[in-house]
Structure formats: structure tokens, C-alpha cells
Amino acid sequence: MVDLEQYLPILIFLIFAAGLSALFVFLPMGVSRLTGAHKPDAEKLSEYECGFPAFEDPRSQFDVKFYLVAISFLLFDLEASFLFPWAVSLEYTGWTGWIAMIIFLGILAVGLAYEWKMGALDWE
């Protein structure tokens, strides 16, 4: 039989977190309505991008380089997120962990060299 009383603090925490989140979402909207800051007009509701109106179809295709740069960023961001725990646990993993990380970094270096050679990093 499971004693459900041990889960009571978690339930209280979840209720508190949900209430605080709702407060952060709905309180500014309520204050803006009460203070008169919420007065939509055609100027406020118009679309704009970077301070000027959009002048092209929003469904137009992007150049593939945008996606390549985004994927490269994610790849090397993940590399950084793997390096920190590896550096912290290197004392426990020993040579096996060190060799595994060198192989991992080598694969990433080959990928970066391939990207560089194929011109994915050249911005025109």
C-alpha cells in the first residue's frame, strides 16, 4: 500500500506554482485593462517587422542557409552542454571518459570542417 501523504508537499508545490504562473500571466493583462493602457486601434494591431511594415508574402520560402546556420548553432550548443558535465565527472570516468569525449569532439570537428568546406558558413 502506498502512503499518499508523502506526496502532499509536491501537490502543494504544484498548486502554488500554477497559481503563481497564472498570476504572472493574468495580472498584467488585468492591470492594463484597469489603467486604460489597453486601447487597441489600427496602428497597434498592424503587422510590423523590425520597425517597418512587411512588404513580402509571409509564406515565401527561406534560403537553406538559414536552416544550416540554425542546425549548426544547435549542434555546437549541444556540444557545450555535453562538455560541462564531462569536465565535472572526468575524475570518475578516467581515461575511458576522456577517450570517449575526444572521439566525440573529433566527430564534431570533422562535421565543422565539412560545413566549412561546403560553404555553409559563408554568408552572402
N, CA, C and O atoms as CSV, one atom per row, in Angstrom:
chain,resi,resn,atom,element,x,y,z
A,1,MET,N,N,0.842,-1.189,0.000
A,1,MET,CA,C,0.000,0.000,0.000
A,1,MET,C,C,0.884,1.250,0.000
A,1,MET,O,O,1.852,1.334,0.757
A,2,VAL,N,N,0.554,2.186,-0.827
A,2,VAL,CA,C,1.337,3.411,-0.953
A,2,VAL,C,C,0.754,4.462,-0.021
A,2,VAL,O,O,-0.456,4.682,0.018
A,3,ASP,N,N,1.644,5.106,0.731
A,3,ASP,CA,C,1.221,6.183,1.626
A,3,ASP,C,C,1.210,7.490,0.841
A,3,ASP,O,O,2.267,8.029,0.512
A,4,LEU,N,N,0.014,8.002,0.539
A,4,LEU,CA,C,-0.107,9.193,-0.302
A,4,LEU,C,C,0.214,10.486,0.426
A,4,LEU,O,O,0.345,11.528,-0.216
A,5,GLU,N,N,0.345,10.453,1.739
A,5,GLU,CA,C,0.659,11.671,2.481
A,5,GLU,C,C,2.047,12.195,2.159
A,5,GLU,O,O,2.307,13.388,2.317
A,6,GLN,N,N,2.934,11.335,1.715
A,6,GLN,CA,C,4.286,11.797,1.393
A,6,GLN,C,C,4.310,12.644,0.113
A,6,GLN,O,O,5.279,13.360,-0.140
A,7,TYR,N,N,3.246,12.561,-0.688
A,7,TYR,CA,C,3.157,13.356,-1.905
A,7,TYR,C,C,2.462,14.691,-1.685
A,7,TYR,O,O,2.354,15.480,-2.623
A,8,LEU,N,N,1.990,14.965,-0.484
A,8,LEU,CA,C,1.291,16.212,-0.196
A,8,LEU,C,C,2.167,17.451,-0.439
A,8,LEU,O,O,1.672,18.412,-1.027
A,9,PRO,N,N,3.437,17.478,-0.021
A,9,PRO,CA,C,4.263,18.664,-0.320
A,9,PRO,C,C,4.419,18.911,-1.819
A,9,PRO,O,O,4.480,20.063,-2.247
A,10,ILE,N,N,4.485,17.855,-2.617
A,10,ILE,CA,C,4.603,18.031,-4.061
A,10,ILE,C,C,3.318,18.633,-4.617
A,10,ILE,O,O,3.364,19.519,-5.470
A,11,LEU,N,N,2.190,18.162,-4.146
A,11,LEU,CA,C,0.906,18.704,-4.584
A,11,LEU,C,C,0.772,20.175,-4.201
A,11,LEU,O,O,0.304,20.989,-4.997
A,12,ILE,N,N,1.184,20.511,-2.981
A,12,ILE,CA,C,1.137,21.918,-2.552
A,12,ILE,C,C,2.045,22.776,-3.419
A,12,ILE,O,O,1.675,23.886,-3.802
A,13,PHE,N,N,3.232,22.268,-3.730
A,13,PHE,CA,C,4.160,22.998,-4.591
A,13,PHE,C,C,3.569,23.204,-5.981
A,13,PHE,O,O,3.679,24.299,-6.533
A,14,LEU,N,N,2.941,22.174,-6.561
A,14,LEU,CA,C,2.357,22.304,-7.890
A,14,LEU,C,C,1.210,23.308,-7.902
A,14,LEU,O,O,1.080,24.088,-8.845
A,15,ILE,N,N,0.391,23.294,-6.881
A,15,ILE,CA,C,-0.707,24.259,-6.795
A,15,ILE,C,C,-0.156,25.677,-6.660
A,15,ILE,O,O,-0.652,26.603,-7.302
A,16,PHE,N,N,0.861,25.845,-5.831
A,16,PHE,CA,C,1.489,27.159,-5.659
A,16,PHE,C,C,2.120,27.635,-6.966
A,16,PHE,O,O,1.979,28.802,-7.331
A,17,ALA,N,N,2.814,26.742,-7.671
A,17,ALA,CA,C,3.462,27.114,-8.936
A,17,ALA,C,C,2.422,27.478,-9.991
A,17,ALA,O,O,2.604,28.446,-10.728
A,18,ALA,N,N,1.334,26.711,-10.070
A,18,ALA,CA,C,0.294,27.021,-11.048
A,18,ALA,C,C,-0.370,28.362,-10.723
A,18,ALA,O,O,-0.650,29.147,-11.628
A,19,GLY,N,N,-0.622,28.626,-9.450
A,19,GLY,CA,C,-1.214,29.900,-9.056
A,19,GLY,C,C,-0.297,31.074,-9.350
A,19,GLY,O,O,-0.746,32.111,-9.839
A,20,LEU,N,N,0.990,30.913,-9.053
A,20,LEU,CA,C,1.946,31.984,-9.322
A,20,LEU,C,C,2.082,32.225,-10.826
A,20,LEU,O,O,2.176,33.373,-11.262
A,21,SER,N,N,2.093,31.158,-11.615
A,21,SER,CA,C,2.166,31.312,-13.079
A,21,SER,C,C,0.943,32.038,-13.604
A,21,SER,O,O,1.060,32.936,-14.437
A,22,ALA,N,N,-0.234,31.652,-13.120
A,22,ALA,CA,C,-1.458,32.323,-13.552
A,22,ALA,C,C,-1.438,33.798,-13.149
A,22,ALA,O,O,-1.902,34.659,-13.897
A,23,LEU,N,N,-0.906,34.076,-11.983
A,23,LEU,CA,C,-0.806,35.461,-11.530
A,23,LEU,C,C,0.107,36.277,-12.448
A,23,LEU,O,O,-0.219,37.410,-12.803
A,24,PHE,N,N,1.239,35.706,-12.828
A,24,PHE,CA,C,2.170,36.409,-13.716
A,24,PHE,C,C,1.585,36.616,-15.111
A,24,PHE,O,O,1.960,37.562,-15.804
A,25,VAL,N,N,0.680,35.750,-15.525
A,25,VAL,CA,C,0.093,35.887,-16.854
A,25,VAL,C,C,-1.073,36.865,-16.839
A,25,VAL,O,O,-1.146,37.763,-17.677
A,26,PHE,N,N,-1.983,36.694,-15.889
A,26,PHE,CA,C,-3.233,37.447,-15.935
A,26,PHE,C,C,-3.190,38.785,-15.200
A,26,PHE,O,O,-3.980,39.671,-15.525
A,27,LEU,N,N,-2.309,38.965,-14.232
A,27,LEU,CA,C,-2.243,40.235,-13.516
A,27,LEU,C,C,-1.856,41.403,-14.433
A,27,LEU,O,O,-2.518,42.439,-14.379
A,28,PRO,N,N,-0.825,41.290,-15.267
A,28,PRO,CA,C,-0.519,42.424,-16.157
A,28,PRO,C,C,-1.646,42.753,-17.124
A,28,PRO,O,O,-1.880,43.922,-17.432
A,29,MET,N,N,-2.350,41.722,-17.609
A,29,MET,CA,C,-3.473,41.995,-18.514
A,29,MET,C,C,-4.591,42.730,-17.782
A,29,MET,O,O,-5.191,43.653,-18.333
A,30,GLY,N,N,-4.871,42.329,-16.550
A,30,GLY,CA,C,-5.906,42.997,-15.776
A,30,GLY,C,C,-5.533,44.422,-15.429
A,30,GLY,O,O,-6.374,45.317,-15.506
A,31,VAL,N,N,-4.287,44.648,-15.048
A,31,VAL,CA,C,-3.830,45.999,-14.713
A,31,VAL,C,C,-3.892,46.899,-15.941
A,31,VAL,O,O,-4.275,48.064,-15.831
A,32,SER,N,N,-3.522,46.380,-17.108
A,32,SER,CA,C,-3.565,47.215,-18.314
A,32,SER,C,C,-4.998,47.577,-18.679
A,32,SER,O,O,-5.254,48.678,-19.167
A,33,ARG,N,N,-5.924,46.671,-18.451
A,33,ARG,CA,C,-7.340,46.995,-18.735
A,33,ARG,C,C,-7.867,48.032,-17.756
A,33,ARG,O,O,-8.629,48.921,-18.135
A,34,LEU,N,N,-7.459,47.918,-16.490
A,34,LEU,CA,C,-7.954,48.848,-15.487
A,34,LEU,C,C,-7.341,50.238,-15.611
A,34,LEU,O,O,-8.008,51.237,-15.340
A,35,THR,N,N,-6.088,50.308,-16.013
A,35,THR,CA,C,-5.422,51.608,-16.103
A,35,THR,C,C,-5.628,52.291,-17.444
A,35,THR,O,O,-5.224,53.442,-17.610
A,36,GLY,N,N,-6.241,51.621,-18.397
A,36,GLY,CA,C,-6.515,52.248,-19.683
A,36,GLY,C,C,-5.405,52.086,-20.690
A,36,GLY,O,O,-5.447,52.715,-21.747
A,37,ALA,N,N,-4.411,51.265,-20.404
A,37,ALA,CA,C,-3.322,51.069,-21.351
A,37,ALA,C,C,-3.741,50.161,-22.500
A,37,ALA,O,O,-3.056,50.102,-23.521
A,38,HIS,N,N,-4.841,49.464,-22.351
A,38,HIS,CA,C,-5.319,48.553,-23.388
A,38,HIS,C,C,-6.355,49.275,-24.249
A,38,HIS,O,O,-7.558,49.179,-24.005
A,39,LYS,N,N,-5.873,49.995,-25.255
A,39,LYS,CA,C,-6.753,50.692,-26.196
A,39,LYS,C,C,-6.311,50.337,-27.605
A,39,LYS,O,O,-5.557,51.087,-28.227
A,40,PRO,N,N,-6.777,49.189,-28.120
A,40,PRO,CA,C,-6.323,48.790,-29.460
A,40,PRO,C,C,-6.883,49.707,-30.539
A,40,PRO,O,O,-8.043,50.114,-30.476
A,41,ASP,N,N,-6.070,50.025,-31.513
A,41,ASP,CA,C,-6.507,50.756,-32.686
A,41,ASP,C,C,-5.808,50.146,-33.905
A,41,ASP,O,O,-5.051,49.184,-33.771
A,42,ALA,N,N,-6.055,50.689,-35.060
A,42,ALA,CA,C,-5.496,50.117,-36.293
A,42,ALA,C,C,-3.969,50.164,-36.291
A,42,ALA,O,O,-3.325,49.257,-36.819
A,43,GLU,N,N,-3.394,51.191,-35.715
A,43,GLU,CA,C,-1.931,51.317,-35.682
A,43,GLU,C,C,-1.292,50.236,-34.817
A,43,GLU,O,O,-0.276,49.649,-35.188
A,44,LYS,N,N,-1.908,49.977,-33.643
A,44,LYS,CA,C,-1.359,48.970,-32.740
A,44,LYS,C,C,-1.562,47.547,-33.259
A,44,LYS,O,O,-0.748,46.666,-32.984
A,45,LEU,N,N,-2.620,47.320,-33.993
A,45,LEU,CA,C,-2.933,45.983,-34.463
A,45,LEU,C,C,-2.296,45.641,-35.802
A,45,LEU,O,O,-2.430,44.513,-36.276
A,46,SER,N,N,-1.606,46.592,-36.418
A,46,SER,CA,C,-0.988,46.324,-37.717
A,46,SER,C,C,0.278,45.479,-37.531
A,46,SER,O,O,0.941,45.542,-36.496
A,47,GLU,N,N,0.593,44.689,-38.565
A,47,GLU,CA,C,1.788,43.852,-38.511
A,47,GLU,C,C,3.014,44.706,-38.815
A,47,GLU,O,O,2.965,45.607,-39.652
A,48,TYR,N,N,4.072,44.421,-38.152
A,48,TYR,CA,C,5.325,45.092,-38.458
A,48,TYR,C,C,6.452,44.136,-38.114
A,48,TYR,O,O,6.313,43.230,-37.293
A,49,GLU,N,N,7.565,44.375,-38.772
A,49,GLU,CA,C,8.739,43.560,-38.522
A,49,GLU,C,C,9.948,44.478,-38.545
A,49,GLU,O,O,10.190,45.164,-39.538
A,50,CYS,N,N,10.675,44.496,-37.503
A,50,CYS,CA,C,11.869,45.336,-37.385
A,50,CYS,C,C,11.540,46.814,-37.547
A,50,CYS,O,O,12.374,47.581,-38.027
A,51,GLY,N,N,10.361,47.215,-37.163
A,51,GLY,CA,C,10.011,48.618,-37.182
A,51,GLY,C,C,9.382,49.122,-38.459
A,51,GLY,O,O,9.007,50.292,-38.532
A,52,PHE,N,N,9.252,48.272,-39.479
A,52,PHE,CA,C,8.586,48.726,-40.705
A,52,PHE,C,C,7.610,47.648,-41.174
A,52,PHE,O,O,7.777,46.473,-40.846
A,53,PRO,N,N,6.603,48.041,-41.931
A,53,PRO,CA,C,5.594,47.069,-42.373
A,53,PRO,C,C,6.191,45.976,-43.256
A,53,PRO,O,O,7.159,46.194,-43.985
A,54,ALA,N,N,5.586,44.804,-43.167
A,54,ALA,CA,C,6.033,43.699,-44.014
A,54,ALA,C,C,5.697,44.014,-45.473
A,54,ALA,O,O,4.632,44.559,-45.763
A,55,PHE,N,N,6.595,43.675,-46.378
A,55,PHE,CA,C,6.367,44.003,-47.784
A,55,PHE,C,C,6.368,42.775,-48.676
A,55,PHE,O,O,6.209,42.902,-49.890
A,56,GLU,N,N,6.545,41.570,-48.099
A,56,GLU,CA,C,6.524,40.354,-48.890
A,56,GLU,C,C,5.497,39.396,-48.328
A,56,GLU,O,O,4.961,39.598,-47.238
A,57,ASP,N,N,5.233,38.356,-49.089
A,57,ASP,CA,C,4.321,37.317,-48.640
A,57,ASP,C,C,4.970,36.567,-47.472
A,57,ASP,O,O,6.108,36.117,-47.603
A,58,PRO,N,N,4.292,36.423,-46.354
A,58,PRO,CA,C,4.910,35.748,-45.210
A,58,PRO,C,C,5.136,34.261,-45.440
A,58,PRO,O,O,5.858,33.631,-44.667
A,59,ARG,N,N,4.547,33.687,-46.465
A,59,ARG,CA,C,4.711,32.264,-46.729
A,59,ARG,C,C,5.791,31.984,-47.769
A,59,ARG,O,O,5.857,30.876,-48.299
A,60,SER,N,N,6.627,32.955,-48.066
A,60,SER,CA,C,7.690,32.742,-49.041
A,60,SER,C,C,8.765,31.843,-48.447
A,60,SER,O,O,8.927,31.771,-47.229
A,61,GLN,N,N,9.488,31.167,-49.310
A,61,GLN,CA,C,10.499,30.218,-48.860
A,61,GLN,C,C,11.765,30.946,-48.440
A,61,GLN,O,O,12.144,31.963,-49.022
A,62,PHE,N,N,12.411,30.398,-47.410
A,62,PHE,CA,C,13.683,30.926,-46.938
A,62,PHE,C,C,14.819,30.206,-47.640
A,62,PHE,O,O,14.664,29.095,-48.147
A,63,ASP,N,N,15.939,30.856,-47.655
A,63,ASP,CA,C,17.136,30.228,-48.169
A,63,ASP,C,C,17.557,29.105,-47.225
A,63,ASP,O,O,17.348,29.205,-46.016
A,64,VAL,N,N,18.136,28.061,-47.752
A,64,VAL,CA,C,18.537,26.905,-46.956
A,64,VAL,C,C,19.621,27.292,-45.946
A,64,VAL,O,O,19.763,26.628,-44.919
A,65,LYS,N,N,20.374,28.338,-46.213
A,65,LYS,CA,C,21.454,28.736,-45.302
A,65,LYS,C,C,20.925,29.112,-43.922
A,65,LYS,O,O,21.627,28.923,-42.928
A,66,PHE,N,N,19.705,29.641,-43.838
A,66,PHE,CA,C,19.132,29.942,-42.534
A,66,PHE,C,C,19.010,28.672,-41.702
A,66,PHE,O,O,19.349,28.653,-40.519
A,67,TYR,N,N,18.524,27.619,-42.334
A,67,TYR,CA,C,18.354,26.357,-41.632
A,67,TYR,C,C,19.703,25.743,-41.267
A,67,TYR,O,O,19.858,25.179,-40.184
A,68,LEU,N,N,20.677,25.853,-42.171
A,68,LEU,CA,C,22.004,25.300,-41.880
A,68,LEU,C,C,22.650,26.005,-40.696
A,68,LEU,O,O,23.268,25.367,-39.843
A,69,VAL,N,N,22.505,27.310,-40.650
A,69,VAL,CA,C,23.067,28.060,-39.520
A,69,VAL,C,C,22.354,27.677,-38.229
A,69,VAL,O,O,22.997,27.527,-37.190
A,70,ALA,N,N,21.032,27.517,-38.282
A,70,ALA,CA,C,20.276,27.142,-37.086
A,70,ALA,C,C,20.674,25.757,-36.606
A,70,ALA,O,O,20.861,25.549,-35.407
A,71,ILE,N,N,20.806,24.815,-37.515
A,71,ILE,CA,C,21.202,23.461,-37.121
A,71,ILE,C,C,22.627,23.456,-36.589
A,71,ILE,O,O,22.925,22.753,-35.623
A,72,SER,N,N,23.506,24.229,-37.205
A,72,SER,CA,C,24.887,24.313,-36.702
A,72,SER,C,C,24.924,24.894,-35.298
A,72,SER,O,O,25.671,24.424,-34.440
A,73,PHE,N,N,24.111,25.920,-35.073
A,73,PHE,CA,C,24.056,26.501,-33.733
A,73,PHE,C,C,23.589,25.471,-32.725
A,73,PHE,O,O,24.189,25.337,-31.659
A,74,LEU,N,N,22.529,24.740,-33.040
A,74,LEU,CA,C,22.035,23.722,-32.107
A,74,LEU,C,C,23.069,22.641,-31.863
A,74,LEU,O,O,23.241,22.188,-30.731
A,75,LEU,N,N,23.755,22.227,-32.907
A,75,LEU,CA,C,24.759,21.183,-32.778
A,75,LEU,C,C,25.875,21.611,-31.829
A,75,LEU,O,O,26.243,20.856,-30.928
A,76,PHE,N,N,26.409,22.797,-32.018
A,76,PHE,CA,C,27.521,23.230,-31.188
A,76,PHE,C,C,27.062,23.720,-29.824
A,76,PHE,O,O,27.862,23.756,-28.889
A,77,ASP,N,N,25.811,24.092,-29.686
A,77,ASP,CA,C,25.257,24.386,-28.372
A,77,ASP,C,C,25.138,23.101,-27.564
A,77,ASP,O,O,25.434,23.089,-26.369
A,78,LEU,N,N,24.709,22.031,-28.203
A,78,LEU,CA,C,24.653,20.735,-27.517
A,78,LEU,C,C,26.046,20.255,-27.141
A,78,LEU,O,O,26.231,19.618,-26.104
A,79,GLU,N,N,27.021,20.561,-27.984
A,79,GLU,CA,C,28.394,20.196,-27.649
A,79,GLU,C,C,28.813,20.845,-26.331
A,79,GLU,O,O,29.415,20.197,-25.475
A,80,ALA,N,N,28.494,22.110,-26.181
A,80,ALA,CA,C,28.847,22.811,-24.948
A,80,ALA,C,C,28.109,22.215,-23.757
A,80,ALA,O,O,28.662,22.148,-22.659
A,81,SER,N,N,26.870,21.784,-23.957
A,81,SER,CA,C,26.123,21.206,-22.839
A,81,SER,C,C,26.656,19.831,-22.462
A,81,SER,O,O,26.451,19.393,-21.330
A,82,PHE,N,N,27.334,19.135,-23.370
A,82,PHE,CA,C,27.962,17.859,-23.027
A,82,PHE,C,C,29.341,18.048,-22.411
A,82,PHE,O,O,29.791,17.207,-21.634
A,83,LEU,N,N,30.012,19.134,-22.746
A,83,LEU,CA,C,31.374,19.342,-22.237
A,83,LEU,C,C,31.404,19.633,-20.739
A,83,LEU,O,O,32.305,19.167,-20.041
A,84,PHE,N,N,30.451,20.380,-20.245
A,84,PHE,CA,C,30.485,20.739,-18.821
A,84,PHE,C,C,30.325,19.526,-17.902
A,84,PHE,O,O,31.146,19.353,-17.002
A,85,PRO,N,N,29.303,18.673,-18.086
A,85,PRO,CA,C,29.217,17.502,-17.207
A,85,PRO,C,C,30.408,16.567,-17.366
A,85,PRO,O,O,30.838,15.932,-16.402
A,86,TRP,N,N,30.940,16.483,-18.581
A,86,TRP,CA,C,32.115,15.631,-18.784
A,86,TRP,C,C,33.300,16.167,-17.988
A,86,TRP,O,O,34.020,15.395,-17.355
A,87,ALA,N,N,33.507,17.473,-18.014
A,87,ALA,CA,C,34.627,18.057,-17.279
A,87,ALA,C,C,34.456,17.870,-15.782
A,87,ALA,O,O,35.438,17.655,-15.071
A,88,VAL,N,N,33.232,17.948,-15.294
A,88,VAL,CA,C,32.984,17.777,-13.858
A,88,VAL,C,C,33.207,16.334,-13.429
A,88,VAL,O,O,33.726,16.082,-12.341
A,89,SER,N,N,32.816,15.380,-14.282
A,89,SER,CA,C,32.907,13.964,-13.902
A,89,SER,C,C,34.161,13.289,-14.421
A,89,SER,O,O,34.266,12.065,-14.339
A,90,LEU,N,N,35.106,14.030,-14.946
A,90,LEU,CA,C,36.315,13.429,-15.512
A,90,LEU,C,C,37.109,12.654,-14.463
A,90,LEU,O,O,37.770,11.667,-14.785
A,91,GLU,N,N,37.045,13.093,-13.234
A,91,GLU,CA,C,37.748,12.395,-12.150
A,91,GLU,C,C,37.224,10.967,-11.980
A,91,GLU,O,O,37.982,10.058,-11.641
A,92,TYR,N,N,35.933,10.779,-12.217
A,92,TYR,CA,C,35.312,9.465,-12.015
A,92,TYR,C,C,35.346,8.595,-13.270
A,92,TYR,O,O,35.387,7.369,-13.170
A,93,THR,N,N,35.328,9.212,-14.442
A,93,THR,CA,C,35.287,8.425,-15.675
A,93,THR,C,C,36.667,7.985,-16.134
A,93,THR,O,O,36.801,6.988,-16.845
A,94,GLY,N,N,37.681,8.716,-15.735
A,94,GLY,CA,C,39.049,8.313,-16.051
A,94,GLY,C,C,39.356,8.393,-17.541
A,94,GLY,O,O,38.798,9.208,-18.276
A,95,TRP,N,N,40.269,7.509,-17.958
A,95,TRP,CA,C,40.724,7.520,-19.340
A,95,TRP,C,C,39.622,7.135,-20.309
A,95,TRP,O,O,39.593,7.619,-21.440
A,96,THR,N,N,38.716,6.271,-19.879
A,96,THR,CA,C,37.623,5.860,-20.767
A,96,THR,C,C,36.758,7.060,-21.131
A,96,THR,O,O,36.413,7.242,-22.298
A,97,GLY,N,N,36.407,7.875,-20.149
A,97,GLY,CA,C,35.614,9.069,-20.412
A,97,GLY,C,C,36.362,10.080,-21.248
A,97,GLY,O,O,35.778,10.745,-22.103
A,98,TRP,N,N,37.664,10.199,-21.000
A,98,TRP,CA,C,38.465,11.149,-21.758
A,98,TRP,C,C,38.535,10.746,-23.226
A,98,TRP,O,O,38.369,11.589,-24.108
A,99,ILE,N,N,38.779,9.470,-23.494
A,99,ILE,CA,C,38.871,8.985,-24.873
A,99,ILE,C,C,37.517,9.116,-25.578
A,99,ILE,O,O,37.457,9.490,-26.749
A,100,ALA,N,N,36.440,8.808,-24.863
A,100,ALA,CA,C,35.105,8.938,-25.463
A,100,ALA,C,C,34.823,10.382,-25.847
A,100,ALA,O,O,34.258,10.632,-26.912
A,101,MET,N,N,35.200,11.334,-25.010
A,101,MET,CA,C,34.945,12.737,-25.328
A,101,MET,C,C,35.851,13.216,-26.462
A,101,MET,O,O,35.431,14.039,-27.276
A,102,ILE,N,N,37.060,12.726,-26.528
A,102,ILE,CA,C,37.943,13.106,-27.638
A,102,ILE,C,C,37.376,12.585,-28.957
A,102,ILE,O,O,37.437,13.277,-29.973
A,103,ILE,N,N,36.822,11.366,-28.947
A,103,ILE,CA,C,36.180,10.837,-30.155
A,103,ILE,C,C,34.979,11.699,-30.527
A,103,ILE,O,O,34.791,12.031,-31.697
A,104,PHE,N,N,34.168,12.060,-29.536
A,104,PHE,CA,C,33.001,12.911,-29.770
A,104,PHE,C,C,33.420,14.254,-30.363
A,104,PHE,O,O,32.829,14.712,-31.340
A,105,LEU,N,N,34.437,14.885,-29.777
A,105,LEU,CA,C,34.905,16.177,-30.291
A,105,LEU,C,C,35.520,16.037,-31.673
A,105,LEU,O,O,35.411,16.942,-32.500
A,106,GLY,N,N,36.168,14.903,-31.926
A,106,GLY,CA,C,36.728,14.656,-33.255
A,106,GLY,C,C,35.647,14.564,-34.314
A,106,GLY,O,O,35.794,15.113,-35.406
A,107,ILE,N,N,34.556,13.871,-33.997
A,107,ILE,CA,C,33.437,13.768,-34.936
A,107,ILE,C,C,32.847,15.154,-35.201
A,107,ILE,O,O,32.529,15.488,-36.342
A,108,LEU,N,N,32.703,15.955,-34.149
A,108,LEU,CA,C,32.189,17.308,-34.338
A,108,LEU,C,C,33.151,18.170,-35.151
A,108,LEU,O,O,32.717,18.992,-35.958
A,109,ALA,N,N,34.441,17.989,-34.944
A,109,ALA,CA,C,35.419,18.755,-35.721
A,109,ALA,C,C,35.368,18.373,-37.192
A,109,ALA,O,O,35.497,19.236,-38.061
A,110,VAL,N,N,35.181,17.088,-37.481
A,110,VAL,CA,C,35.042,16.662,-38.874
A,110,VAL,C,C,33.788,17.281,-39.485
A,110,VAL,O,O,33.807,17.717,-40.636
A,111,GLY,N,N,32.693,17.321,-38.713
A,111,GLY,CA,C,31.461,17.939,-39.192
A,111,GLY,C,C,31.634,19.424,-39.460
A,111,GLY,O,O,31.127,19.942,-40.455
A,112,LEU,N,N,32.346,20.112,-38.577
A,112,LEU,CA,C,32.606,21.537,-38.773
A,112,LEU,C,C,33.479,21.773,-40.001
A,112,LEU,O,O,33.232,22.699,-40.774
A,113,ALA,N,N,34.493,20.942,-40.178
A,113,ALA,CA,C,35.356,21.083,-41.356
A,113,ALA,C,C,34.562,20.840,-42.631
A,113,ALA,O,O,34.768,21.531,-43.629
A,114,TYR,N,N,33.656,19.864,-42.610
A,114,TYR,CA,C,32.821,19.600,-43.773
A,114,TYR,C,C,31.899,20.783,-44.071
A,114,TYR,O,O,31.745,21.185,-45.224
A,115,GLU,N,N,31.288,21.336,-43.016
A,115,GLU,CA,C,30.435,22.515,-43.193
A,115,GLU,C,C,31.219,23.677,-43.794
A,115,GLU,O,O,30.752,24.355,-44.708
A,116,TRP,N,N,32.407,23.888,-43.267
A,116,TRP,CA,C,33.253,24.984,-43.716
A,116,TRP,C,C,33.646,24.790,-45.184
A,116,TRP,O,O,33.606,25.731,-45.977
A,117,LYS,N,N,34.032,23.540,-45.538
A,117,LYS,CA,C,34.455,23.267,-46.906
A,117,LYS,C,C,33.301,23.406,-47.889
A,117,LYS,O,O,33.506,23.867,-49.011
A,118,MET,N,N,32.105,23.023,-47.496
A,118,MET,CA,C,30.954,23.095,-48.396
A,118,MET,C,C,30.375,24.508,-48.482
A,118,MET,O,O,29.464,24.749,-49.273
A,119,GLY,N,N,30.885,25.438,-47.688
A,119,GLY,CA,C,30.462,26.829,-47.787
A,119,GLY,C,C,29.243,27.169,-46.975
A,119,GLY,O,O,28.631,28.215,-47.190
A,120,ALA,N,N,28.868,26.299,-46.031
A,120,ALA,CA,C,27.675,26.578,-45.224
A,120,ALA,C,C,27.896,27.744,-44.270
A,120,ALA,O,O,26.928,28.356,-43.819
A,121,LEU,N,N,29.131,28.061,-43.957
A,121,LEU,CA,C,29.428,29.142,-43.024
A,121,LEU,C,C,29.686,30.468,-43.747
A,121,LEU,O,O,29.851,31.498,-43.094
A,122,ASP,N,N,29.724,30.456,-45.070
A,122,ASP,CA,C,29.927,31.694,-45.841
A,122,ASP,C,C,28.573,32.386,-45.969
A,122,ASP,O,O,27.606,31.806,-46.463
A,123,TRP,N,N,28.524,33.618,-45.520
A,123,TRP,CA,C,27.275,34.373,-45.586
A,123,TRP,C,C,27.374,35.397,-46.694
A,123,TRP,O,O,28.337,36.163,-46.752
A,124,GLU,N,N,26.393,35.418,-47.569
A,124,GLU,CA,C,26.431,36.336,-48.712
A,124,GLU,C,C,25.444,37.450,-48.550
A,124,GLU,O,O,25.342,38.315,-49.420
